[in-house]
Amino acid sequence: MARMSDLRVLDLSESVAGAYCARLLATAGAQVALIEPTSGLSLRSRPPLLSASQPRRSAAFEYLSAWKHGAALDWSTEAGFDALGRLLDAADVVVTSLPADQALDFDRRARAGRPQLIHISATSYGLTGPWAGWRSSDLTDWAAGGYLYLTGDPQREPLQGAGPWASYVAGVTAAVGAMAALWSRRSGGRGQLVDVGAMEAMASSHQWSLVMWSHQGRIKHRAANRHAEAHHPVSLMQVRDGWVCIAAPTLAQWTNLCIALDLPEMAPDPRYATAGLRFDAAEEIDARFAPFLMARTRTEVVEHLQSHHVPASAVLSMDEVLEDEQLQARAYWAYPDLSDGGARMPGISFDLPSSPSTFRAAPELGSDTASVLAAAGFGADEIAALAEAGVVTLGGPHE
Amino acid sequence: MLAGIRVLEFGYAWAGPLVGRMLGDLGAEVIKIEQDTARSGHLPDDPSLRAALDDWRRGEQVEPTLRASVFPEGQPGPDPWNRAGIFNKLNRNKRGLCADLKSDSGKRIWRRLVEASDVIVDNFSPRGSKSLGIDYETVSRWNPRIISVSCTGYGHTGPFRQRVSYGPVLEAHSGAASATGYLEGGPMKMGHAFPDPVGGLHGTFAVLAALWEREETGRGCFVDLSQLQTYAAISGELLLETSVQGQASARGNRSRDSAPQGVYRCRDERPDARQSMDMWIAVTIEDDDAWRRFRRIVGDPRLDDARFDAAAGRVAHHDELDGLISEWTRPQDRFELAERLQAAEITALPVLTNGDLVESPHLRERGFIVEWDQPGVGVYEYGGFPIRFSDRERPQMRPTPALGGDNRAICEELGFSPEEIASFVADGTLVQEPPLGGGR
């Protein structure tokens, strides 16, 4: 039996999905060691970069690797895998993002003789099925999960989201899989392979589109900044100084919205009586709302609508989010010591009783190699021998 | 896996019910607790529309007064509140209790439920959970082992704690909508309320981690989960980049480190006589080697241009390349083309529609597409469980409960006598039908 802080996780992943899974486990209190090649993880150069002059300083790496310890260990060789094996002996969970054939091979080797070990594989398509060996990118992950076709202007090409969010969804799904597998092991089970693909994780993250096909045979289309089938407004709308989101799908919210916009006569109008009727009348409704909205700022509109219990927010730019008073008040930000100061990023996004109390920045390459090995029972002389043989790197960057 | 764990779910819309569904799929006993008005959105109260439905054919837009519920074959049926596809897909593997918790009888039921349970999940506003008496301060006095995970939009503290939200509102507030968009365009929201599944999955993880810790400490806890925060968390690197470099700009469908990358039009398809669809393929060329392989397959001499040999040149001439590639993809079938490109180790995928997902041979072989016989609805296909465990059978799919469908059984298990249960029904505490005219 163990608390969260007794759980040992080895993060061998190169992907956002695996890295985010391990980050979530770390922010829930687990001891997570990032095991990267002695030449450094490819994630260290994944864009966005913090500056063009530092091609190995990735914002993605700094964000995804916070709260992790870092060890540089080349496990592609026999000696390296033996050393990794001793880390696996002491581990509860290992996270990988290897291509399907390599992942299954790794799984056989890693779990042989280690019945306790839980192997989390986070990939794009999963480890089985006709597409298991296919190549992927952030863009094709959007395509595979069915969100790409639904997002963007109906008169234009489908549009991806701004970040690798399909990988993040796969990552949190994998973290759920890890905790479930741990729970299963605790109640008399063994370790196992947990196979998560971004395509399935995203297909599982649609609200009604799959049943729209199975129940009605209908294809769901893009609708730009409106709802696509039934409600209005659930929209991004323009106001004097930018954009706001107004979402009033229920009759009560619609009524409140009409009152708030000084158009109370619209509320009982039978032409707008149901969600589908309001959707069909969206152009007309927008035209009637526009004078009120275009005469006011984002802040004025949002505060006014919220005071009438209508869900609404300004469309904030990323730099405005960084100054948002709600997130500041809830101590959301972590402050990594990067560039010339002023750097901030999301910290622990929800606190658990087991969450660590202090921030830990992403590790330098190999900065915790010695302590990670020592924690798994390696003696000082063994560690020195591994370093001598080039299997591990100790301390600063590998040259 | 979670056998023996009892969860009380107050899930509204999507994020909260998703937490309950994930835990139910994992084997927990999930009791969905609803108010009598909870399914009133699926109550069409205009009898004249029934005639119009007789002419409805598969694939057509559904009559506007019925549109939001996704009824099977467009038909609301005699008890529409139990037939909505949008609801039934999200509430499988749960039991259904419909009770007025504010009544005296309801308070008695609620206290016994809390004493007999492990987890409470809600996605109300903080004000809503307090007025219903399900707040942690109240319930932890009755059961100190209870874990309460409250998935609000903004959180229980801070100046915006009383704000109301839906997923698209949080997309706007998190910066995600402004960062998404065409190269020359304004902000763009996602095709579904993406913060909801993101928040619900994080909420599920929070429940499991809190349960794990409780096994050792013996104490429950309150988890104040703000969906704004979990949604901004998936943009961590964009926010960090912005804090160091200034504003991140929209980049359409392009890649930050390779070119070309884009979504290119293919041959249109007609899934049936009534619908025509624009079809697309997503392509990413990662490096110079992939570019050479791609150029060979396309076979267009205009691509054999030294300007395009290196990534920097391809970035500089991206628009021109997009035009040439689109010319090539336009008459082709997106699935055949993706097969050909993948066989040459080029990253490409057809842009899948909702219909493609359900019919996908890949998802079917992996067992993701499931079906169950929903009482009063029939056998239909649904999205299944997204995690494959090597040491566990796939979750069974038990149908979504009717409104109040387990009222009696749950009250019996809590030790109430048949007379008491009859009185709960008589005094209106236990309900199995929504009130008429409940609004849409």
Tab-separated table of C-alpha atoms in Angstrom, chain B:
chain	number	residue	atom	x	y	z
B	1	MET	CA	-11.898	-2.236	-11.576
B	2	LEU	CA	-13.647	0.204	-9.257
B	3	ALA	CA	-16.088	-2.367	-7.905
B	4	GLY	CA	-17.276	-1.340	-4.447
B	5	ILE	CA	-16.866	2.390	-5.048
B	6	ARG	CA	-20.140	4.314	-4.978
B	7	VAL	CA	-20.336	7.658	-6.753
B	8	LEU	CA	-23.137	10.213	-6.495
B	9	GLU	CA	-23.221	12.247	-9.693
B	10	PHE	CA	-24.870	15.628	-10.027
B	11	GLY	CA	-23.911	16.067	-13.641
B	12	TYR	CA	-25.422	18.719	-15.837
B	13	ALA	CA	-24.737	19.161	-19.583
B	14	TRP	CA	-21.495	17.373	-20.423
B	15	ALA	CA	-18.452	17.657	-18.135
B	16	GLY	CA	-20.043	16.308	-14.952
B	17	PRO	CA	-21.901	13.454	-16.658
B	18	LEU	CA	-18.659	12.498	-18.411
B	19	VAL	CA	-16.924	12.028	-15.051
B	20	GLY	CA	-19.772	9.744	-14.000
B	21	ARG	CA	-19.673	7.823	-17.259
B	22	MET	CA	-15.910	7.245	-17.116
B	23	LEU	CA	-16.173	5.998	-13.521
B	24	GLY	CA	-19.178	3.829	-14.418
B	25	ASP	CA	-17.326	2.350	-17.383
B	26	LEU	CA	-14.498	1.539	-14.955
B	27	GLY	CA	-16.882	-0.428	-12.777
B	28	ALA	CA	-17.895	2.006	-10.056
B	29	GLU	CA	-21.519	2.144	-9.003
B	30	VAL	CA	-22.613	5.552	-10.217
B	31	ILE	CA	-25.932	6.962	-9.075
B	32	LYS	CA	-27.022	9.865	-11.223
B	33	ILE	CA	-29.176	12.154	-9.137
B	34	GLU	CA	-31.544	14.360	-11.076
B	35	GLN	CA	-34.166	16.952	-10.355
B	36	ASP	CA	-37.554	16.459	-11.983
B	37	THR	CA	-36.780	19.210	-14.507
B	38	ALA	CA	-33.392	17.768	-15.478
B	39	ARG	CA	-34.589	16.279	-18.760
B	40	SER	CA	-37.208	18.896	-19.597
B	41	GLY	CA	-35.049	20.091	-22.459
B	42	HIS	CA	-36.104	16.900	-24.237
B	43	LEU	CA	-39.837	17.638	-23.864
B	44	PRO	CA	-41.464	18.704	-27.109
B	45	ASP	CA	-44.818	20.128	-26.070
B	46	ASP	CA	-46.220	20.962	-29.476
B	47	PRO	CA	-48.480	18.115	-30.658
B	48	SER	CA	-48.723	19.504	-34.190
B	49	LEU	CA	-45.157	18.558	-34.953
B	50	ARG	CA	-45.918	14.837	-34.797
B	51	ALA	CA	-47.489	14.955	-38.249
B	52	ALA	CA	-44.408	16.585	-39.730
B	53	LEU	CA	-42.282	13.749	-38.381
B	54	ASP	CA	-43.995	11.166	-40.533
B	55	ASP	CA	-42.211	12.600	-43.557
B	56	TRP	CA	-38.768	12.651	-41.964
B	57	ARG	CA	-36.137	10.542	-43.681
B	58	ARG	CA	-32.735	9.465	-42.392
B	59	GLY	CA	-30.049	12.037	-43.138
B	60	GLU	CA	-32.369	15.034	-43.118
B	61	GLN	CA	-32.310	17.945	-40.716
B	62	VAL	CA	-34.816	17.318	-37.942
B	63	GLU	CA	-37.815	19.541	-37.325
B	64	PRO	CA	-36.671	22.632	-35.381
B	65	THR	CA	-38.667	22.140	-32.182
B	66	LEU	CA	-37.019	18.707	-31.802
B	67	ARG	CA	-33.547	19.479	-33.000
B	68	ALA	CA	-31.369	19.559	-29.898
B	69	SER	CA	-32.136	16.128	-28.495
B	70	VAL	CA	-30.963	13.770	-31.293
B	71	PHE	CA	-33.924	11.400	-30.983
B	72	PRO	CA	-33.633	7.990	-32.679
B	73	GLU	CA	-35.029	8.271	-36.220
B	74	GLY	CA	-36.041	11.806	-35.275
B	75	GLN	CA	-38.927	10.447	-33.194
B	76	PRO	CA	-39.528	11.768	-29.665
B	77	GLY	CA	-41.900	8.928	-28.808
B	78	PRO	CA	-44.246	8.775	-25.835
B	79	ASP	CA	-41.595	9.530	-23.182
B	80	PRO	CA	-39.124	11.774	-25.033
B	81	TRP	CA	-37.159	12.620	-21.883
B	82	ASN	CA	-35.876	9.033	-21.890
B	83	ARG	CA	-35.149	8.856	-25.627
B	84	ALA	CA	-32.690	11.649	-26.386
B	85	GLY	CA	-29.504	10.327	-28.001
B	86	ILE	CA	-27.472	13.262	-26.688
B	87	PHE	CA	-28.417	12.223	-23.150
B	88	ASN	CA	-28.418	8.445	-23.455
B	89	LYS	CA	-24.913	8.310	-24.927
B	90	LEU	CA	-23.548	10.136	-21.883
B	91	ASN	CA	-25.272	8.311	-19.040
B	92	ARG	CA	-24.771	4.585	-19.609
B	93	ASN	CA	-23.461	2.446	-16.796
B	94	LYS	CA	-25.258	4.524	-14.177
B	95	ARG	CA	-28.319	4.131	-12.002
B	96	GLY	CA	-31.004	6.790	-11.961
B	97	LEU	CA	-32.448	8.552	-8.923
B	98	CYS	CA	-34.835	11.435	-9.440
B	99	ALA	CA	-35.574	13.105	-6.141
B	100	ASP	CA	-36.360	16.487	-4.660
B	101	LEU	CA	-33.465	16.743	-2.206
B	102	LYS	CA	-34.806	19.975	-0.718
B	103	SER	CA	-37.928	18.322	0.696
B	104	ASP	CA	-37.847	16.803	4.191
B	105	SER	CA	-38.074	13.296	2.748
B	106	GLY	CA	-35.401	14.173	0.203
B	107	LYS	CA	-33.050	15.317	2.953
B	108	ARG	CA	-33.423	11.958	4.692
B	109	ILE	CA	-32.612	10.093	1.494
B	110	TRP	CA	-29.682	12.392	0.789
B	111	ARG	CA	-28.109	11.881	4.208
B	112	ARG	CA	-28.261	8.101	3.913
B	113	LEU	CA	-26.810	8.260	0.430
B	114	VAL	CA	-23.881	10.348	1.616
B	115	GLU	CA	-23.226	7.989	4.510
B	116	ALA	CA	-23.146	5.024	2.120
B	117	SER	CA	-21.024	6.569	-0.648
B	118	ASP	CA	-17.422	7.364	-1.528
B	119	VAL	CA	-17.535	10.177	-4.050
B	120	ILE	CA	-19.739	13.126	-4.980
B	121	VAL	CA	-19.233	14.747	-8.384
B	122	ASP	CA	-20.979	17.907	-9.488
B	123	ASN	CA	-20.627	20.562	-12.125
B	124	PHE	CA	-23.012	23.128	-10.720
B	125	SER	CA	-21.978	26.644	-9.863
B	126	PRO	CA	-20.828	27.040	-6.223
B	127	ARG	CA	-24.135	28.731	-5.466
B	128	GLY	CA	-26.067	25.775	-6.904
B	129	SER	CA	-24.313	23.130	-4.799
B	130	LYS	CA	-24.791	25.144	-1.604
B	131	SER	CA	-28.512	25.690	-2.163
B	132	LEU	CA	-29.013	21.996	-2.875
B	133	GLY	CA	-27.202	21.029	0.330
B	134	ILE	CA	-24.608	18.935	-1.440
B	135	ASP	CA	-21.672	21.175	-0.509
B	136	TYR	CA	-18.627	19.600	1.122
B	137	GLU	CA	-19.062	21.448	4.403
B	138	THR	CA	-22.417	19.750	4.869
B	139	VAL	CA	-21.639	16.277	3.579
B	140	SER	CA	-18.231	15.845	5.251
B	141	ARG	CA	-19.911	16.161	8.666
B	142	TRP	CA	-21.970	13.080	7.859
B	143	ASN	CA	-19.169	11.134	6.203
B	144	PRO	CA	-15.571	12.280	6.718
B	145	ARG	CA	-14.392	9.757	4.125
B	146	ILE	CA	-16.426	11.361	1.348
B	147	ILE	CA	-14.545	12.807	-1.629
B	148	SER	CA	-16.248	15.754	-3.299
B	149	VAL	CA	-15.024	16.828	-6.715
B	150	SER	CA	-16.731	19.998	-7.844
B	151	CYS	CA	-16.107	20.808	-11.505
B	152	THR	CA	-17.236	24.412	-11.796
B	153	GLY	CA	-16.445	26.759	-14.669
B	154	TYR	CA	-14.342	29.217	-12.673
B	155	GLY	CA	-13.752	27.566	-9.301
B	156	HIS	CA	-15.140	28.146	-5.804
B	157	THR	CA	-12.916	31.149	-5.045
B	158	GLY	CA	-11.842	34.310	-6.823
B	159	PRO	CA	-13.708	37.320	-8.168
B	160	PHE	CA	-15.481	35.331	-10.925
B	161	ARG	CA	-16.597	32.425	-8.732
B	162	GLN	CA	-20.274	33.272	-9.265
B	163	ARG	CA	-20.010	33.495	-13.009
B	164	VAL	CA	-21.942	31.002	-15.113
B	165	SER	CA	-20.395	29.339	-18.113
B	166	TYR	CA	-20.533	26.694	-20.785
B	167	GLY	CA	-17.617	25.209	-22.685
B	168	PRO	CA	-17.530	27.862	-25.424
B	169	VAL	CA	-17.414	30.600	-22.778
B	170	LEU	CA	-14.298	29.005	-21.305
B	171	GLU	CA	-12.750	28.651	-24.766
B	172	ALA	CA	-13.077	32.416	-25.021
B	173	HIS	CA	-11.771	33.116	-21.526
B	174	SER	CA	-8.783	30.741	-21.760
B	175	GLY	CA	-7.259	32.362	-24.848
B	176	ALA	CA	-7.825	29.218	-26.905
B	177	ALA	CA	-10.437	30.798	-29.191
B	178	SER	CA	-8.224	33.787	-29.968
B	179	ALA	CA	-5.220	31.549	-30.706
B	180	THR	CA	-7.256	29.362	-33.081
B	181	GLY	CA	-8.124	30.673	-36.512
B	182	TYR	CA	-7.263	31.060	-40.161
B	183	LEU	CA	-4.074	32.939	-40.952
B	184	GLU	CA	-5.862	36.183	-41.779
B	185	GLY	CA	-9.034	35.659	-39.742
B	186	GLY	CA	-10.459	36.329	-36.298
B	187	PRO	CA	-10.953	33.948	-33.361
B	188	MET	CA	-12.563	30.561	-33.876
B	189	LYS	CA	-14.291	28.213	-31.475
B	190	MET	CA	-14.098	24.441	-31.722
B	191	GLY	CA	-16.837	22.335	-33.320
B	192	HIS	CA	-17.886	20.996	-29.923
B	193	ALA	CA	-17.652	22.548	-26.463
B	194	PHE	CA	-14.133	21.190	-26.039
B	195	PRO	CA	-13.553	22.447	-22.459
B	196	ASP	CA	-16.266	20.037	-21.316
B	197	PRO	CA	-14.537	16.732	-22.146
B	198	VAL	CA	-11.202	18.231	-21.127
B	199	GLY	CA	-12.650	19.240	-17.756
B	200	GLY	CA	-14.503	15.952	-17.325
B	201	LEU	CA	-11.425	13.846	-17.996
B	202	HIS	CA	-9.392	15.885	-15.513
B	203	GLY	CA	-12.237	15.495	-13.027
B	204	THR	CA	-12.119	11.728	-13.476
B	205	PHE	CA	-8.393	11.725	-12.817
B	206	ALA	CA	-8.948	13.871	-9.719
B	207	VAL	CA	-11.464	11.367	-8.336
B	208	LEU	CA	-9.110	8.441	-8.860
B	209	ALA	CA	-6.093	10.177	-7.336
B	210	ALA	CA	-8.157	11.311	-4.353
B	211	LEU	CA	-9.485	7.779	-3.833
B	212	TRP	CA	-5.964	6.415	-3.940
B	213	GLU	CA	-4.796	8.826	-1.238
B	214	ARG	CA	-7.866	8.177	0.911
B	215	GLU	CA	-7.034	4.488	1.102
B	216	GLU	CA	-3.999	5.456	3.184
B	217	THR	CA	-5.176	8.512	5.077
B	218	GLY	CA	-8.752	7.431	5.703
B	219	ARG	CA	-9.847	10.991	5.063
B	220	GLY	CA	-11.894	12.349	2.217
B	221	CYS	CA	-11.316	15.730	0.640
B	222	PHE	CA	-12.785	18.519	-1.420
B	223	VAL	CA	-11.381	19.111	-4.900
B	224	ASP	CA	-12.132	22.563	-6.275
B	225	LEU	CA	-11.655	21.927	-9.995
B	226	SER	CA	-12.046	24.938	-12.265
B	227	GLN	CA	-12.701	23.938	-15.853
B	228	LEU	CA	-11.167	27.224	-16.954
B	229	GLN	CA	-7.931	26.065	-15.342
B	230	THR	CA	-7.939	22.567	-16.834
B	231	TYR	CA	-8.678	24.053	-20.246
B	232	ALA	CA	-5.909	26.646	-20.023
B	233	ALA	CA	-3.613	23.806	-18.918
B	234	ILE	CA	-3.724	22.255	-22.395
B	235	SER	CA	-2.326	25.518	-23.733
B	236	GLY	CA	0.533	25.554	-21.225
B	237	GLU	CA	3.295	25.984	-23.768
B	238	LEU	CA	1.381	28.669	-25.678
B	239	LEU	CA	0.887	30.667	-22.492
B	240	LEU	CA	4.536	30.232	-21.515
B	241	GLU	CA	5.648	31.271	-24.996
B	242	THR	CA	3.420	34.328	-24.810
B	243	SER	CA	4.790	35.322	-21.406
B	244	VAL	CA	8.313	35.354	-22.828
B	245	GLN	CA	7.761	36.444	-26.417
B	246	GLY	CA	4.485	38.372	-26.538
B	247	GLN	CA	1.362	37.309	-28.345
B	248	ALA	CA	1.171	33.996	-30.197
B	249	SER	CA	-0.379	34.484	-33.597
B	250	ALA	CA	-2.934	32.315	-35.401
B	251	ARG	CA	-1.311	29.877	-37.761
B	252	GLY	CA	-4.184	28.272	-39.586
B	253	ASN	CA	-3.369	24.683	-40.327
B	254	ARG	CA	0.374	25.166	-40.625
B	255	SER	CA	3.110	23.570	-38.590
B	256	ARG	CA	5.534	25.539	-36.476
B	257	ASP	CA	8.564	23.610	-37.641
B	258	SER	CA	7.938	21.949	-40.989
B	259	ALA	CA	6.358	22.642	-44.353
B	260	PRO	CA	4.218	22.130	-46.175
B	261	GLN	CA	1.403	21.173	-43.870
B	262	GLY	CA	-2.230	21.663	-44.700
B	263	VAL	CA	-5.737	20.396	-45.240
B	264	TYR	CA	-6.370	19.822	-48.943
B	265	ARG	CA	-9.648	19.290	-50.755
B	266	CYS	CA	-10.332	15.859	-52.210
B	267	ARG	CA	-13.163	14.415	-54.256
B	268	ASP	CA	-16.540	15.174	-52.676
B	269	GLU	CA	-18.721	12.350	-51.462
B	270	ARG	CA	-22.432	11.760	-51.148
B	271	PRO	CA	-23.192	9.489	-48.205
B	272	ASP	CA	-26.753	9.226	-49.510
B	273	ALA	CA	-29.083	10.939	-51.955
B	274	ARG	CA	-29.712	13.935	-49.697
B	275	GLN	CA	-26.304	14.937	-48.451
B	276	SER	CA	-23.216	16.123	-50.266
B	277	MET	CA	-19.999	16.554	-48.371
B	278	ASP	CA	-16.793	18.411	-48.972
B	279	MET	CA	-13.932	15.978	-48.309
B	280	TRP	CA	-10.379	16.722	-47.274
B	281	ILE	CA	-7.019	15.195	-46.487
B	282	ALA	CA	-4.556	16.408	-43.832
B	283	VAL	CA	-0.895	16.209	-44.845
B	284	THR	CA	2.283	16.984	-42.895
B	285	ILE	CA	5.687	16.933	-44.567
B	286	GLU	CA	8.119	16.658	-41.653
B	287	ASP	CA	11.479	17.025	-43.355
B	288	ASP	CA	13.410	17.190	-46.610
B	289	ASP	CA	13.402	13.416	-47.085
B	290	ALA	CA	9.629	13.286	-46.717
B	291	TRP	CA	9.373	16.161	-49.190
B	292	ARG	CA	11.401	14.218	-51.778
B	293	ARG	CA	9.184	11.149	-51.326
B	294	PHE	CA	6.089	13.286	-51.588
B	295	ARG	CA	7.304	15.085	-54.731
B	296	ARG	CA	7.945	11.740	-56.408
B	297	ILE	CA	4.406	10.541	-55.702
B	298	VAL	CA	2.775	13.749	-56.880
B	299	GLY	CA	4.833	13.709	-60.069
B	300	ASP	CA	4.227	17.373	-60.868
B	301	PRO	CA	7.378	18.882	-62.480
B	302	ARG	CA	6.532	22.256	-60.930
B	303	LEU	CA	7.437	20.796	-57.532
B	304	ASP	CA	10.937	19.896	-58.789
B	305	ASP	CA	12.079	23.386	-58.038
B	306	ALA	CA	15.213	24.178	-56.051
B	307	ARG	CA	13.270	26.836	-54.127
B	308	PHE	CA	11.389	24.034	-52.381
B	309	ASP	CA	14.314	21.746	-51.556
B	310	ALA	CA	14.908	23.100	-48.053
B	311	ALA	CA	12.328	23.682	-45.323
B	312	ALA	CA	12.936	27.434	-45.232
B	313	GLY	CA	12.088	27.697	-48.924
B	314	ARG	CA	8.958	25.630	-48.490
B	315	VAL	CA	7.860	27.877	-45.645
B	316	ALA	CA	8.500	30.974	-47.747
B	317	HIS	CA	6.474	29.602	-50.657
B	318	HIS	CA	3.806	27.833	-48.621
B	319	ASP	CA	0.846	29.432	-50.416
B	320	GLU	CA	2.194	28.431	-53.798
B	321	LEU	CA	2.761	24.853	-52.616
B	322	ASP	CA	-0.726	24.678	-51.136
B	323	GLY	CA	-2.161	25.595	-54.538
B	324	LEU	CA	-0.170	22.934	-56.371
B	325	ILE	CA	-0.967	20.246	-53.812
B	326	SER	CA	-4.680	21.063	-53.867
B	327	GLU	CA	-4.742	20.705	-57.640
B	328	TRP	CA	-3.364	17.207	-57.217
B	329	THR	CA	-5.615	16.083	-54.355
B	330	ARG	CA	-8.886	17.592	-55.664
B	331	PRO	CA	-10.025	14.714	-57.911
B	332	GLN	CA	-8.779	11.956	-55.622
B	333	ASP	CA	-10.477	9.796	-53.005
B	334	ARG	CA	-9.245	10.844	-49.565
B	335	PHE	CA	-8.976	7.315	-48.150
B	336	GLU	CA	-7.102	5.875	-51.136
B	337	LEU	CA	-4.790	8.855	-51.171
B	338	ALA	CA	-3.993	8.548	-47.467
B	339	GLU	CA	-3.218	4.841	-47.936
B	340	ARG	CA	-0.821	5.657	-50.747
B	341	LEU	CA	0.945	8.415	-48.856
B	342	GLN	CA	1.218	6.391	-45.636
B	343	ALA	CA	2.672	3.476	-47.636
B	344	ALA	CA	5.425	5.898	-48.696
B	345	GLU	CA	5.914	6.938	-45.044
B	346	ILE	CA	4.324	10.310	-45.506
B	347	THR	CA	2.089	11.615	-42.717
B	348	ALA	CA	-1.406	11.933	-44.122
B	349	LEU	CA	-4.906	11.178	-42.945
B	350	PRO	CA	-8.410	11.623	-44.333
B	351	VAL	CA	-10.304	14.293	-42.422
B	352	LEU	CA	-12.910	12.128	-40.728
B	353	THR	CA	-16.548	13.083	-40.310
B	354	ASN	CA	-18.827	11.953	-37.507
B	355	GLY	CA	-20.120	9.244	-39.851
B	356	ASP	CA	-16.566	8.111	-40.629
B	357	LEU	CA	-15.811	7.746	-36.916
B	358	VAL	CA	-18.781	5.448	-36.346
B	359	GLU	CA	-18.002	3.413	-39.469
B	360	SER	CA	-14.197	3.429	-38.972
B	361	PRO	CA	-12.676	-0.062	-39.460
B	362	HIS	CA	-9.862	1.017	-37.132
B	363	LEU	CA	-12.119	2.057	-34.270
B	364	ARG	CA	-14.290	-1.011	-34.822
B	365	GLU	CA	-11.374	-3.412	-34.723
B	366	ARG	CA	-10.265	-1.786	-31.494
B	367	GLY	CA	-13.719	-2.278	-30.040
B	368	PHE	CA	-14.416	1.419	-29.587
B	369	ILE	CA	-17.772	1.402	-31.353
B	370	VAL	CA	-20.312	-0.300	-29.111
B	371	GLU	CA	-24.031	-0.866	-29.102
B	372	TRP	CA	-26.654	-1.503	-26.511
B	373	ASP	CA	-30.391	-2.017	-26.371
B	374	GLN	CA	-31.717	1.168	-24.836
B	375	PRO	CA	-35.200	0.466	-23.406
B	376	GLY	CA	-37.853	2.194	-25.455
B	377	VAL	CA	-35.263	3.149	-28.062
B	378	GLY	CA	-33.759	-0.065	-29.427
B	379	VAL	CA	-30.285	-1.141	-30.442
B	380	TYR	CA	-28.045	1.709	-31.619
B	381	GLU	CA	-24.322	2.324	-31.901
B	382	TYR	CA	-22.396	4.662	-29.620
B	383	GLY	CA	-18.837	5.687	-28.867
B	384	GLY	CA	-17.386	3.293	-26.292
B	385	PHE	CA	-14.614	3.432	-23.715
B	386	PRO	CA	-11.327	5.011	-24.873
B	387	ILE	CA	-8.803	2.970	-22.852
B	388	ARG	CA	-7.620	-0.596	-23.627
B	389	PHE	CA	-6.491	-2.591	-20.599
B	390	SER	CA	-4.587	-5.797	-21.365
B	391	ASP	CA	-5.779	-7.419	-18.153
B	392	ARG	CA	-9.390	-6.430	-18.204
B	393	GLU	CA	-12.376	-7.194	-20.383
B	394	ARG	CA	-13.953	-4.276	-22.178
B	395	PRO	CA	-16.578	-2.588	-20.026
B	396	GLN	CA	-20.088	-3.873	-20.279
B	397	MET	CA	-22.535	-1.326	-21.616
B	398	ARG	CA	-25.601	-1.056	-19.418
B	399	PRO	CA	-28.269	1.264	-20.841
B	400	THR	CA	-28.896	4.727	-19.514
B	401	PRO	CA	-31.498	4.662	-16.748
B	402	ALA	CA	-34.900	6.174	-17.303
B	403	LEU	CA	-35.609	9.272	-15.227
B	404	GLY	CA	-35.942	7.954	-11.690
B	405	GLY	CA	-35.627	4.415	-13.011
B	406	ASP	CA	-33.852	3.127	-9.895
B	407	ASN	CA	-35.689	5.225	-7.312
B	408	ARG	CA	-37.279	2.286	-5.566
B	409	ALA	CA	-34.301	-0.069	-5.604
B	410	ILE	CA	-31.923	2.573	-4.291
B	411	CYS	CA	-34.245	3.554	-1.448
B	412	GLU	CA	-34.701	-0.096	-0.515
B	413	GLU	CA	-30.943	-0.568	-0.388
B	414	LEU	CA	-30.680	2.483	1.873
B	415	GLY	CA	-32.962	0.708	4.333
B	416	PHE	CA	-36.198	2.596	3.809
B	417	SER	CA	-39.338	0.509	4.323
B	418	PRO	CA	-41.934	-0.024	1.572
B	419	GLU	CA	-44.250	2.308	3.490
B	420	GLU	CA	-41.644	5.038	3.658
B	421	ILE	CA	-40.899	4.671	-0.036
B	422	ALA	CA	-44.601	4.863	-0.841
B	423	SER	CA	-44.800	8.078	1.168
B	424	PHE	CA	-41.798	9.543	-0.744
B	425	VAL	CA	-43.691	8.898	-3.964
B	426	ALA	CA	-46.905	10.281	-2.551
B	427	ASP	CA	-45.321	13.508	-1.264
B	428	GLY	CA	-43.621	14.111	-4.616
B	429	THR	CA	-40.062	13.546	-3.419
B	430	LEU	CA	-39.465	10.609	-5.760
B	431	VAL	CA	-40.381	11.383	-9.357
B	432	GLN	CA	-40.300	9.476	-12.638
B	433	GLU	CA	-41.703	12.000	-15.069
B	434	PRO	CA	-40.779	15.617	-15.668
B	435	PRO	CA	-43.336	18.309	-14.896
B	436	LEU	CA	-45.297	19.459	-17.924
B	437	GLY	CA	-44.286	22.727	-19.472
B	438	GLY	CA	-40.849	22.479	-17.921
B	439	GLY	CA	-39.298	24.617	-20.603
B	440	ARG	CA	-36.792	23.928	-23.284
